[in-house]
Amino acid sequence: MTDSDEALLSPLPARSVILSLMMGSDSHRITSRQVAEVGHYFGISAATLRVALTRGVASGDLLRADAAYVLGPRLAARQRHQDEAVQEAADPWSGEWEMAVITAAARPGSERAALRETLTMARLAELREGTWCRPANLRRSRTYLDIPVLTCFQARPESDPADLARRLWDLGTWAKSAEDLAVRLRDTQAPAIRLAVGAQVVRHLNADPLLPAELRPPGWPGADLRAAYAAYQRDLRALTRP
């Protein structure tokens, strides 16, 4: 068994259990009563869950709202990105690509790291230093357009776009991991372990470049993995419904 296999088989800590359920729920909120039910279902003590909630509020990951907890701004943004991955928010592709070119050279390391995270969250990949791109097929808002150090436009590559996609993303490795995760999610029965597998599925879907069909390798397993997770998500949502 590899280290990654062992990680998949380890139950999530209490705080991650709560956040995973909230990010996958219909309302993205959880009440104290639901927290107690979650603890019973996943075998987590009430005291442990109370500590997890307190720390979540202290860190800003959670906010108190009336008699419930809701996601803080950072996790709310991550949840929107997660929904995009799980639902495959893509449009028919015209053949154009989004391009973002960094035009400022000397910047603090923290700013460079933050910009990389923003562009990665927007599902762009770095073609060369300072030049990021992806097919223009997503319905999501291009939130990076207003960043002052970027020059943004759309263009069509003169080279084979499928070859360009293979250069930007390791599609073979992603596909193999997706197939393995779909099997593991289907075959795992213990609730706590299955939730850990589900969290790994979400992380993997977040790394899906969501390419148009024209650029995907044959047999691309993205839709199958999303369908497997959607079926599991329906079970999880029952735990956080009023």
Backbone as a ProteinNet text record, in pm:
[ID]
protein_1_A
[PRIMARY]
MTDSDEALLSPLPARSVILSLMMGSDSHRITSRQVAEVGHYFGISAATLRVALTRGVASGDLLRADAAYVLGPRLAARQRHQDEAVQEAADPWSGEWEMAVITAAARPGSERAALRETLTMARLAELREGTWCRPANLRRSRTYLDIPVLTCFQARPESDPADLARRLWDLGTWAKSAEDLAVRLRDTQAPAIRLAVGAQVVRHLNADPLLPAELRPPGWPGADLRAAYAAYQRDLRALTRP
[TERTIARY]
84.8	0	87.8	57.3	134.5	90.4	172.6	135.5	0.8	-26.1	-153.6	-269.4	-248.8	-353	-384.4	-278.3	-299.5	-375.6	-343.7	-413.4	-561.5	-591.6	-730.8	-808	-737	-803.9	-809.6	-757.3	-760.8	-883	-961.2	-1076.2	-1030.4	-1114.3	-1084.7	-1096.3	-1017.9	-1039.1	-1176	-1222.9	-1359.4	-1385.9	-1291.4	-1311.8	-1330	-1249.5	-1261.1	-1392.8	-1441.7	-1571.2	-1680.5	-1681.5	-1784.1	-1775.4	-1654.3	-1638.3	-1674	-1638.1	-1671	-1822.2	-1893	-2038.3	-2101.5	-2052.3	-2109.5	-2084.8	-1964.2	-1932.3	-2009.2	-2055.3	-2131.4	-2280.6	-2327.2	-2469.9	-2543.9	-2675.8	-2757.4	-2746.2	-2744.4	-2747.6	-2611.8	-2513.2	-2378.4	-2382.3	-2468.6	-2478.2	-2509.8	-2486.8	-2513.2	-2556.9	-2655.6	-2706.8	-2644.4	-2661.5	-2607.8	-2670.7	-2799.8	-2865.2	-2803.8	-2778.3	-2718.6	-2576.2	-2504.5	-2369.1	-2373.2	-2470.5	-2483.3	-2511.6	-2596.4	-2627.9	-2505.2	-2428.2	-2305.1	-2208.5	-2195.1	-2106	-2146.5	-2276	-2324.1	-2294.9	-2317.8	-2301.6	-2155.5	-2065	-1923.6	-1842.2	-1906.7	-1835.2	-1743.7	-1785.5	-1706.1	-1780	-1709.1	-1774.3	-1823.7	-1926.7	-1982.2	-1877.9	-1796.9	-1694.1	-1592.8	-1553.4	-1456.9	-1515.4	-1641.7	-1706.7	-1720.3	-1750.5	-1762	-1628.4	-1520.7	-1387.1	-1359.2	-1395.7	-1373.5	-1450.5	-1575.2	-1655.5	-1594.7	-1551.3	-1491.8	-1367.3	-1283.3	-1161.5	-1193	-1297.4	-1336	-1381	-1455.6	-1499.3	-1379.2	-1289.9	-1172.9	-1083.8	-1074.9	-988.5	-1055.6	-1188.8	-1261.4	-1315.5	-1288.3	-1342.6	-1493.9	-1543.1	-1687.1	-1732.2	-1859.5	-1921.2	-2049.4	-2083.3	-2210.3	-2319.5	-2432.1	-2546.3	-2672.2	-2732.3	-2848.3	-2811.3	-2882.3	-2855.3	-2774.8	-2705.1	-2632.5	-2491.9	-2414.5	-2281.9	-2284.6	-2215.3	-2203.7	-2056.8	-2027	-1889.8	-1840.6	-1714.8	-1651.8	-1619.8	-1578	-1555.8	-1456.8	-1345.9	-1244.8	-1300	-1369.7	-1424.2	-1545.7	-1618.4	-1730.3	-1678.8	-1565.3	-1505.2	-1457.4	-1398.8	-1353.6	-1471.8	-1581.9	-1700.9	-1754.2	-1752.1	-1797.5	-1707.9	-1577.9	-1483.6	-1511.3	-1543.6	-1576	-1701.8	-1804.7	-1928	-1903.1	-1816.1	-1781.3	-1723.2	-1636.9	-1572.8	-1672.1	-1755.2	-1848.1	-1955.2	-1996.2	-2103.3	-2053.8	-1922.2	-1861.9	-1931	-1902.5	-1968.1	-1901.3	-1925	-1861.4	-1964.6	-1925.5	-2007.5	-1949.9	-2025.9	-1967.7	-1848.1	-1746.1	-1618.8	-1608.7	-1568.7	-1554.6	-1416.9	-1323.3	-1186.1	-1092.2	-1147.5	-1062.1	-1009.7	-898.4	-835.2	-829.8	-845.4	-818.3	-666.6	-617.7	-475.2	-460.3	-366.1	-333.2	-181.6	-129.6	15	51.9	145	190.5	287.5	256.2	334.4	423.3	416.7	502.4	608.7	734.5	845.5	876.4	919.5	963.9	843.9	807.7	697.6	734.5	683.3	711.7	667.9	737.4	705.1	563.2	510.9	373.5	273.7	299	209.3	215.7	336.4	350.2	276.5	289.3	222.1	70.6	21.7	-123.1	-177.8	-101.9	-147.6	-148.9	-47.9	-45.3	-168	-201.4	-317.8	-445.4	-457.2	-576.3	-591.7	-483.5	-490.9	-514.2	-455	-478.4	-623.8	-678.7	-819.2	-910.9	-866.3	-943.3	-922.8	-845.8	-819.7	-735.4	-650.7	-549.7	-423.4	-340	-212.2	-101.8	18	128.8	200	190.3	255.7	405.4	443	581.7	576.7	691	688.9	615.1	508.8	434.4	322.9	306	202	112.1	-16	-112.4	-225.8	-282.2	-388.7	-473.1	-587.2	-675	-780.1	-846.9	-958	-1068.2	-1126.9	-1232.3	-1367.9	-1389.3	-1513.4	-1587.4	-1544.4	-1608.6	-1709.4	-1818	-1921.8	-1885.5	-1784.6	-1752.8	-1702.4	-1719.3	-1672.4	-1519.5	-1462.7	-1316.6	-1272.9	-1268.7	-1243.4	-1103.5	-1012	-874.2	-857.5	-961.5	-948.3	-910	-948.3	-923.5	-791.3	-711.3	-582.7	-486.9	-431.5	-354.3	-230.2	-167.9	-42.3	-66.2	-191.5	-221.9	-271.8	-229.5	-290.2	-364.2	-494.5	-577.6	-644.1	-655.9	-721.5	-758	-826.2	-856.6	-793.4	-749.2	-680.1	-695.9	-657.7	-658.1	-514	-468.8	-332	-317.9	-202.7	-177.4	-137.4	-85.2	-48.4	-170.8	-153.9	-262.5	-307.6	-434.1	-478.9	-478.5	-500.7	-497.4	-355.9	-257.1	-118.2	-83.8	-134	-111.2	-171.9	-291.6	-354.4	-271.4	-214.9	-132.3	-4.7	46.2	164.5	132.5	12.7	-24.2	-67.8	-130.8	-182.5	-139.1	-110.2	-75.6	-206	-265.7	-399.4	-402.3	-297.2	-294.1	-294.1	-212.9	-206.4	-338.9	-399	-527.2	-632.3	-637	-738.5	-722.9	-600	-577.3	-621.5	-587	-627.9	-779.2	-844.3	-990	-1056.8	-1005.8	-1062.9	-1046.7	-929	-904.1	-995.8	-1014.6	-1098.3	-1245	-1292.1	-1431.6	-1456.6	-1361.7	-1374.7	-1371.7	-1278.6	-1265.1	-1390.6	-1446.2	-1567.4	-1683.7	-1691.3	-1799.7	-1785.8	-1662	-1640.2	-1625.5	-1598	-1578.5	-1713.6	-1729.1	-1858	-1856.7	-1749.3	-1744.8	-1764.3	-1861.6	-1894	-1775.6	-1695.9	-1584.9	-1479.4	-1450.7	-1349.9	-1403.2	-1530.8	-1588.8	-1589.7	-1611.7	-1605.4	-1464.8	-1363.4	-1225.6	-1199.3	-1252.8	-1239.2	-1312.5	-1432.8	-1508.5	-1432.6	-1365.1	-1285.8	-1172	-1112.1	-1006.1	-1062.5	-1182.8	-1248.4	-1268.5	-1316.9	-1338.6	-1208.6	-1100.6	-970.5	-927.6	-955.7	-915.2	-999.6	-1128.7	-1214.1	-1174.4	-1128.7	-1082.8	-961.6	-887.4	-770.1	-803.4	-929.6	-972.2	-969.3	-895.5	-893.6	-1025.2	-1120.3	-1250.3	-1232.5	-1160	-1134.9	-1259.6	-1272.4	-1381.2	-1362.1	-1470.8	-1465.3	-1363.3	-1345.9	-1253.3	-1108.7	-1076.5	-937.1	-911.9	-1015.8	-996.8	-944.4	-859.8	-818.1	-937.4	-929.7	-1039.6	-1064.3	-1192.5	-1226.4	-1206.2	-1207.7	-1185.2	-1284.8	-1238.5	-1328.3	-1388.2	-1375.6	-1425.7	-1573.2	-1655.1	-1799.9	-1835.9	-1766.7	-1795.2	-1762.4	-1650.5	-1613.8	-1711.7	-1754.9	-1853.4	-1985.7	-2025.8	-2151.2	-2141.2	-2026.1	-2006.7	-2011.2	-1950	-1950	-2089.3	-2160.1	-2294.5	-2387	-2373.7	-2456.4	-2422.8	-2293.6	-2253.3	-2297.2	-2288.5	-2325.2	-2472.8	-2556.2	-2698.9	-2716.9	-2635.6	-2641.4	-2594.2	-2487.2	-2433.2	-2530.6	-2598.3	-2689.2	-2805.2	-2839.1	-2945.8	-2908.4	-2776.5	-2731.2	-2743.8	-2749.6	-2750.5	-2879.3	-2982.7	-3113.1	-3188.9	-3266.4	-3343.2	-3435.9
-120	0	124.3	221.6	344.7	442.5	550.7	653.1	715.3	738	798.4	705	572.4	477.2	482.9	491.9	499	625.9	738.3	863.2	850.3	780.7	762.9	680.5	589.9	500.9	557	677	738.7	828.7	814.6	904.7	1050	1140.3	1282.3	1330.2	1432.5	1492.4	1559.5	1584.2	1634.8	1762.7	1855.4	1982.2	1960.1	1871.1	1843	1773.6	1690.2	1625.6	1731.5	1825.8	1930.7	2013.9	2057.3	2143.3	2068.8	1941.7	1863.3	1853.5	1829.2	1819	1952.5	2061.4	2192	2233	2205.8	2245	2162.8	2046.5	1963.8	1967.9	2046.2	2048.7	2145.8	2141.5	2232.8	2376.8	2396	2530.7	2581.4	2491.6	2526.7	2581.6	2525.6	2562.8	2438.1	2445.2	2329.2	2379.4	2312.6	2349.9	2260.7	2299.6	2219.5	2080.7	2072.1	1941.1	1853	1911.8	1834.5	1792	1877.7	1841.5	1717.1	1709.8	1592	1466.6	1480.3	1366	1323.1	1421.9	1392.6	1314.5	1357.6	1287.7	1143	1119.1	981.8	898.7	955.9	881.2	845.6	939.8	917.6	873.4	852.7	803.2	905.7	1032.9	1140.5	1192.8	1211.4	1254.6	1398.3	1429.8	1564.9	1667.2	1631.8	1724.5	1756.5	1656	1677	1768	1749.4	1833.4	1978	1996.4	2133.1	2206.7	2136.9	2197.3	2232.7	2144.1	2169.6	2292.4	2306.4	2422.9	2551.4	2548.1	2666.2	2708.9	2614.7	2647.4	2694.7	2638.2	2683.7	2828.3	2868	3007	3097.9	3054.2	3135.6	3161.1	3064.8	3079	3155.2	3176.2	3241.8	3145.9	3015.4	2918.2	2905.9	2929.3	2923.2	3054.9	3087.8	3204.5	3160.4	3226.4	3199.9	3279.8	3215.5	3282.3	3229.2	3312.2	3268.5	3144	3036.6	2914.2	2814	2862.1	2771.6	2825.1	2743.3	2781.8	2785.4	2884.3	2894.6	2907.4	2885.7	2894.3	3038.3	3059	3189.4	3222.8	3346.7	3390.8	3304.3	3265.3	3187.1	3052.7	2984.7	2853.8	2865.1	2975.5	2995.2	3005.6	3074.8	3083.7	2946.8	2870.2	2735.7	2646.8	2665.2	2585.6	2613.3	2741.3	2774.4	2706.7	2704.2	2635.9	2486.7	2430.7	2288.4	2255.9	2339.9	2316.2	2317.7	2408.1	2415	2282.8	2224	2097.9	1983.2	1977.6	1865.8	1869.7	1989.6	2003.1	2017.3	2030.3	2052.9	2169	2288.5	2409	2455.2	2382.3	2412.1	2442.8	2526.9	2562.5	2498.1	2493.1	2452.5	2540.7	2481.2	2550	2606.5	2734.2	2800.6	2781.1	2724.5	2709.8	2815.3	2914.7	3018.8	2978.5	3042	3018.1	3147.3	3135.2	3247.7	3260.8	3383.8	3410	3516.6	3496.3	3595.8	3606.4	3725.3	3747.6	3842.8	3801.3	3884.5	3988.9	4115.7	4224.4	4296.9	4262.6	4325.3	4225	4267.7	4175.9	4163.8	4271.4	4266.7	4280.8	4169.6	4171.2	4084	4115.1	4031	3886.7	3795.5	3653.9	3621.7	3688.7	3661.7	3698.9	3809.8	3851.3	3752.1	3705.7	3607.8	3479.2	3433.4	3309.4	3326.6	3442.3	3466.7	3469.7	3529.4	3535.4	3396.3	3316.4	3178.7	3101.4	3120.2	3050.2	3096.7	3228.3	3281.7	3224.1	3220.1	3169.6	3018.7	2948.5	2804.5	2776.1	2853.8	2837.4	2867.1	2954.8	2984.7	2878.5	2773.9	2659.4	2695.5	2796.4	2823.4	2744.4	2719.2	2652.1	2738.6	2726.1	2811.3	2750.8	2818.2	2773.3	2796.2	2912.9	2949.2	3053.5	3089.2	3181.2	3310.3	3336.6	3459.6	3453.2	3339.1	3326.5	3208.5	3238	3137.5	3129.4	3009	2994.5	2871	2866.4	2750.5	2771	2663.8	2680.6	2767.8	2853.1	2945.4	2876.2	2777.1	2698.8	2693.5	2771.5	2765.1	2877.9	2846.6	2947	3041.1	3007.7	3087.1	3226.7	3318.4	3455.4	3458.8	3537	3550.3	3657.7	3617	3712.6	3773.1	3710.9	3761.3	3878.8	3913.3	4017.5	4153.3	4180.4	4312.4	4321.9	4218.1	4222	4311.1	4417.7	4517.4	4463	4359.2	4311.8	4213.8	4193.8	4100.6	4174.1	4125.7	4163.3	4040.2	4052.4	3936.1	3952.8	3842	3843.2	3700.7	3683.8	3551.7	3537.9	3416.4	3392.4	3246	3215.3	3077.5	3034.7	2923.3	2878.1	2831	2855.8	2808	2660.8	2612.8	2471.3	2388.2	2256.2	2164.1	2190.5	2230.5	2261.5	2139.8	2020.5	1900.5	1874.7	1899.8	1885.6	1989.3	2110.6	2214.8	2174.9	2117.9	2074.2	1966.6	1874.4	1769.6	1826.8	1934.9	2000	2072.4	2125.3	2204.8	2118.5	2002.4	1918.6	1774.4	1705.7	1563.7	1484	1473.5	1416.8	1267	1195.4	1051.4	1017.1	1088.7	1063.4	1098.9	1211.7	1251	1144.6	1095.2	997.1	867.7	820.5	695.7	711.1	822.5	845.3	856.2	918.5	931.5	794.2	706.1	571.8	496.3	509.4	441.2	495.8	627	687.2	647.7	639.3	599.4	459.3	369.2	233	234.2	311	314.1	373.5	478.4	539	441.2	363.8	266.2	151.9	106.8	-14.2	10	133	161.6	175.6	111.5	110.8	186.9	179.9	246.1	396.3	458.7	600.2	694.8	682	775	759.8	636.1	612.6	657.7	633.6	674.2	826.2	897	1042.9	1089.5	1022.6	1056.9	1033.7	924.6	899.9	1008	1045.2	1150.6	1281.9	1315.9	1438.6	1433.4	1315.4	1299.4	1312.8	1262.6	1277	1425	1502.6	1645.1	1714.9	1684.7	1746.3	1710.9	1586.8	1545.2	1615.6	1628.5	1699.9	1846.8	1905	2043.6	2061	1953.3	1958.4	1921.8	1889.4	1860.2	1991.3	1997.2	2121.4	2152.1	2059.4	2080.3	2121	2040.4	2066.6	2039.9	2108.1	2073.3	1932.8	1870.5	1732	1713.3	1816.7	1805.5	1784.7	1822.5	1816.1	1705.6	1632.3	1525.8	1399.8	1324.1	1193.2	1098.7	997.4	899.8	833	809.8	743.3	828.8	959.5	1048.9	1020	993.1	945.8	1056.5	1182.5	1291.1	1280.1	1253.9	1245.7	1129.3	1017	901.6	931.4	999.2	1031.6	1132.5	1229.3	1325.7	1257.2	1161.8	1090.3	1007.4	942.7	863.3	951.9	1069.4	1159.3	1219.8	1252.1	1308.6	1210.7	1082.2	982.1	977.4	983.8	984.5	1113.7	1225.1	1354.3	1358.2	1289	1285	1221.5	1118.9	1056.4	1153.5	1226	1320	1434.4	1481.5	1595	1561.1	1434.6	1394.7	1422.2	1425.3	1450.5	1597.3	1686.8	1831.1	1898	1819.3	1878.8	1906.7	2015.5	2047.1	1933.6
0	0	0	-84.8	-92.3	15.9	34.2	132	98.2	-31.8	-70.4	-39.5	-54.1	-20.7	128.5	212.3	355.5	392.7	325.3	352.8	319.5	210.9	171.6	274.6	342.5	435.6	577.1	600.9	732.7	745	852.3	870.4	878.6	833.7	841.9	986.2	1026.2	1158.5	1165.2	1287.6	1308.4	1229.3	1230.5	1161.1	1011.2	952.7	810.3	777.5	869.6	849.3	837.7	932.5	931.1	804.7	768.6	651.8	523.7	514.8	394.8	377.1	486.8	478.7	441	499.2	469.9	326	275.2	138.1	36.1	77.4	-15.1	4.8	103.3	132.9	41.2	49.3	-31.4	17.5	148.2	205.4	250.5	258.9	305.9	447.8	530.9	671.3	751.9	882.1	966	1103.1	1162.5	1294	1401.4	1525.7	1636.2	1637.6	1608.1	1603.7	1495.6	1379.3	1271.4	1305.8	1378.4	1422	1508.9	1599.3	1685	1601.9	1500.7	1414.4	1334.4	1289.7	1216.2	1304.8	1429.5	1520.7	1540.7	1558.1	1575.4	1450.3	1333.6	1208.4	1182.8	1213	1182.3	1303.6	1418	1534.3	1597.9	1600.5	1658.8	1781.7	1892.2	2015.7	2004	2082.8	2081.9	2127	2225.9	2274.5	2165	2090.8	1981.7	1874.9	1844.4	1743.9	1792.3	1920.8	1973.6	1964.3	1995.4	1982.5	1836.6	1744.5	1601.9	1555.2	1602.1	1564.9	1619.9	1745.2	1807	1731.5	1695.3	1621.5	1480.1	1421.5	1288.1	1288.4	1391.2	1403.2	1430.1	1517.6	1552.3	1430.9	1341	1223.3	1109.2	1119.4	1011.5	907.4	922.8	828.2	843.6	965.6	992.7	1054.3	1032.9	1093.5	1163.3	1274.4	1339.8	1269.8	1243	1179.8	1244.8	1331.1	1408.5	1489.3	1469.3	1545.5	1463.8	1363.3	1274.1	1247.5	1178	1131.8	979	920.7	775	738.5	611.8	564.3	565.7	606.6	596.9	451.8	423.6	284.6	207.2	270.6	198.6	154.8	246.1	211.6	120.9	129.6	37.1	-106	-123.7	-257.3	-304.1	-212.8	-249.1	-284.7	-211.2	-240.4	-380.1	-422.9	-558.9	-662.5	-636.6	-726.5	-728.2	-611.4	-602.6	-681.6	-669.1	-743.2	-893.6	-938	-1079.7	-1126.3	-1043.8	-1081.1	-1080.2	-976.3	-962.5	-1070.5	-1109.7	-1207.6	-1351	-1369.2	-1500.2	-1572.5	-1523.2	-1575.2	-1704.7	-1811.3	-1938.9	-2046.5	-2141	-2256.2	-2382	-2491.5	-2619.7	-2652	-2711.6	-2731.3	-2871.7	-2882.2	-3012.2	-3074.3	-2997.9	-3045.9	-2989.1	-2917.7	-2861	-2723.4	-2684.8	-2555.9	-2476.5	-2344.2	-2254.8	-2237.6	-2238.8	-2218.1	-2110.4	-2019.9	-1917.2	-1910.9	-1938.9	-1941	-1828.1	-1744.3	-1632.6	-1686.7	-1665.5	-1724.6	-1625	-1496.6	-1395	-1353.5	-1356.1	-1329.6	-1180.1	-1118.6	-979.1	-885.1	-818.4	-722.7	-603.1	-484.5	-367.3	-389.7	-324.6	-339.4	-299.4	-195.9	-152.2	-260.3	-332.2	-440.6	-556	-587.9	-696.6	-662.7	-537.1	-496.1	-499.3	-455.2	-455	-597	-689.6	-828.6	-891.2	-861.4	-911.5	-862.2	-734.1	-679.6	-748.4	-772.8	-839.4	-978.8	-1054.5	-1191.3	-1194.4	-1099.9	-1092	-1055.4	-961.5	-925.4	-1043.5	-1133.4	-1254.1	-1362.1	-1329.1	-1416.1	-1537.9	-1522.4	-1623.9	-1588.5	-1687.8	-1666.3	-1727	-1670.9	-1714.1	-1834.5	-1947.7	-2070.1	-2062.8	-2016.9	-1988.6	-1878.8	-1824	-1710	-1745.1	-1668.5	-1685.9	-1788.6	-1855.7	-1957.8	-1923.3	-1898.1	-1855.4	-1957	-1974.1	-2072.9	-2045.3	-2113.6	-2113.2	-2222.6	-2266	-2360.2	-2299.8	-2380.5	-2332	-2341.4	-2254.9	-2260.1	-2127.5	-2026.9	-1896.1	-1879	-1808.2	-1783.3	-1669.4	-1592.7	-1474.4	-1512.4	-1416.6	-1436.4	-1438.5	-1526.8	-1533.9	-1434.3	-1307.1	-1199.3	-1204.4	-1275.7	-1280.5	-1377.3	-1451.9	-1554.8	-1497	-1372.8	-1314	-1239.4	-1241.1	-1170.8	-1250	-1189.3	-1264.6	-1336.4	-1282.6	-1342.7	-1457.5	-1496.3	-1604.1	-1727.9	-1843.1	-1970.7	-2021.5	-2043.3	-2074.6	-2211.4	-2282.1	-2412.3	-2449.8	-2562	-2615.4	-2752.7	-2782.9	-2909.2	-2948.7	-3072.1	-3120.7	-3147.7	-3090.7	-3117.6	-3262.2	-3320.5	-3456.3	-3457.2	-3344.8	-3335.4	-3296.3	-3293.4	-3258.7	-3115.3	-3092.3	-2955.5	-2864.1	-2917.7	-2834.5	-2784.5	-2870.3	-2827.7	-2721.6	-2737.7	-2638	-2503.4	-2504.7	-2380.1	-2311.6	-2389.4	-2329.6	-2269	-2324.5	-2268.7	-2138.3	-2127.9	-2011	-1892.7	-1918.4	-1810.7	-1831.9	-1722.2	-1726.9	-1728.6	-1845.1	-1857.1	-1828.4	-1867.8	-1844.5	-1696.3	-1619.6	-1474.8	-1408.3	-1449.8	-1390.6	-1420	-1541.8	-1579.8	-1500.6	-1484.7	-1411	-1265.5	-1202.1	-1063.7	-1052	-1150.4	-1148.3	-1153.2	-1236.1	-1245.5	-1113.6	-1052.3	-924.8	-815.2	-811.3	-707.7	-723.5	-846.3	-868.8	-814.3	-834.6	-782.7	-630.7	-573.8	-428.6	-363.1	-424.5	-368.9	-373.6	-478.5	-492.6	-394	-368.5	-290.4	-140.4	-98.8	43.4	112.5	226.9	296	428.2	505.4	636.2	618.8	688.8	665.4	677.3	782.2	802.1	693.4	655.5	551.9	416.6	392.4	263.9	249.3	359.6	354.2	318.2	370.8	336.3	188.1	135.1	-9	-87.3	-40.9	-108.4	-111.3	-1.1	2.2	-99	-113.8	-213	-354.4	-376	-506.2	-539.3	-440.8	-463.8	-499.3	-424.9	-457.1	-598.3	-638	-772.6	-878.8	-853.8	-948.7	-958.1	-847.7	-852.1	-942.4	-962.9	-1050.9	-1195.3	-1221.6	-1359.2	-1439.3	-1549.6	-1627.2	-1697.2	-1693.4	-1758.4	-1904.1	-1976.1	-2117.6	-2200.8	-2313.8	-2406.1	-2459.7	-2502.8	-2549.2	-2660.5	-2742.4	-2855.8	-2812.6	-2688.9	-2643.6	-2541.4	-2503.4	-2405.8	-2473.6	-2403.6	-2457.4	-2465.6	-2550.2	-2558.2	-2423.3	-2391.3	-2266.2	-2142.4	-2157.7	-2044.1	-1932.2	-1806.5	-1700.8	-1614.1	-1653.4	-1570.6	-1539.8	-1640.6	-1619.6	-1528.1	-1542.6	-1458	-1311.7	-1287.7	-1150	-1091	-1170.9	-1121.5	-1088.4	-1171.8	-1145.5	-1018	-996.1	-874.8	-751.6	-760.2	-644.9	-623.3	-730.3	-716.4	-644.5	-675.2	-606.7	-458.2	-426.3	-285.3	-216.6	-288.7	-230.8	-190.1	-263.9	-227.2	-89.1	-59.2	73.1	180.8	153.1	251.1	279	175.4	193.9	285.9	293.6	384	529.4	558.4	695.5	734.6	637.8	669	623.8	596.5	565.5	694.5	697.1	818.6	858.7
[MASK]
++++++++++++++++++++++++++++++++++++++++++++++++++++++++++++++++++++++++++++++++++++++++++++++++++++++++++++++++++++++++++++++++++++++++++++++++++++++++++++++++++++++++++++++++++++++++++++++++++++++++++++++++++++++++++++++++++++++++++++++++++

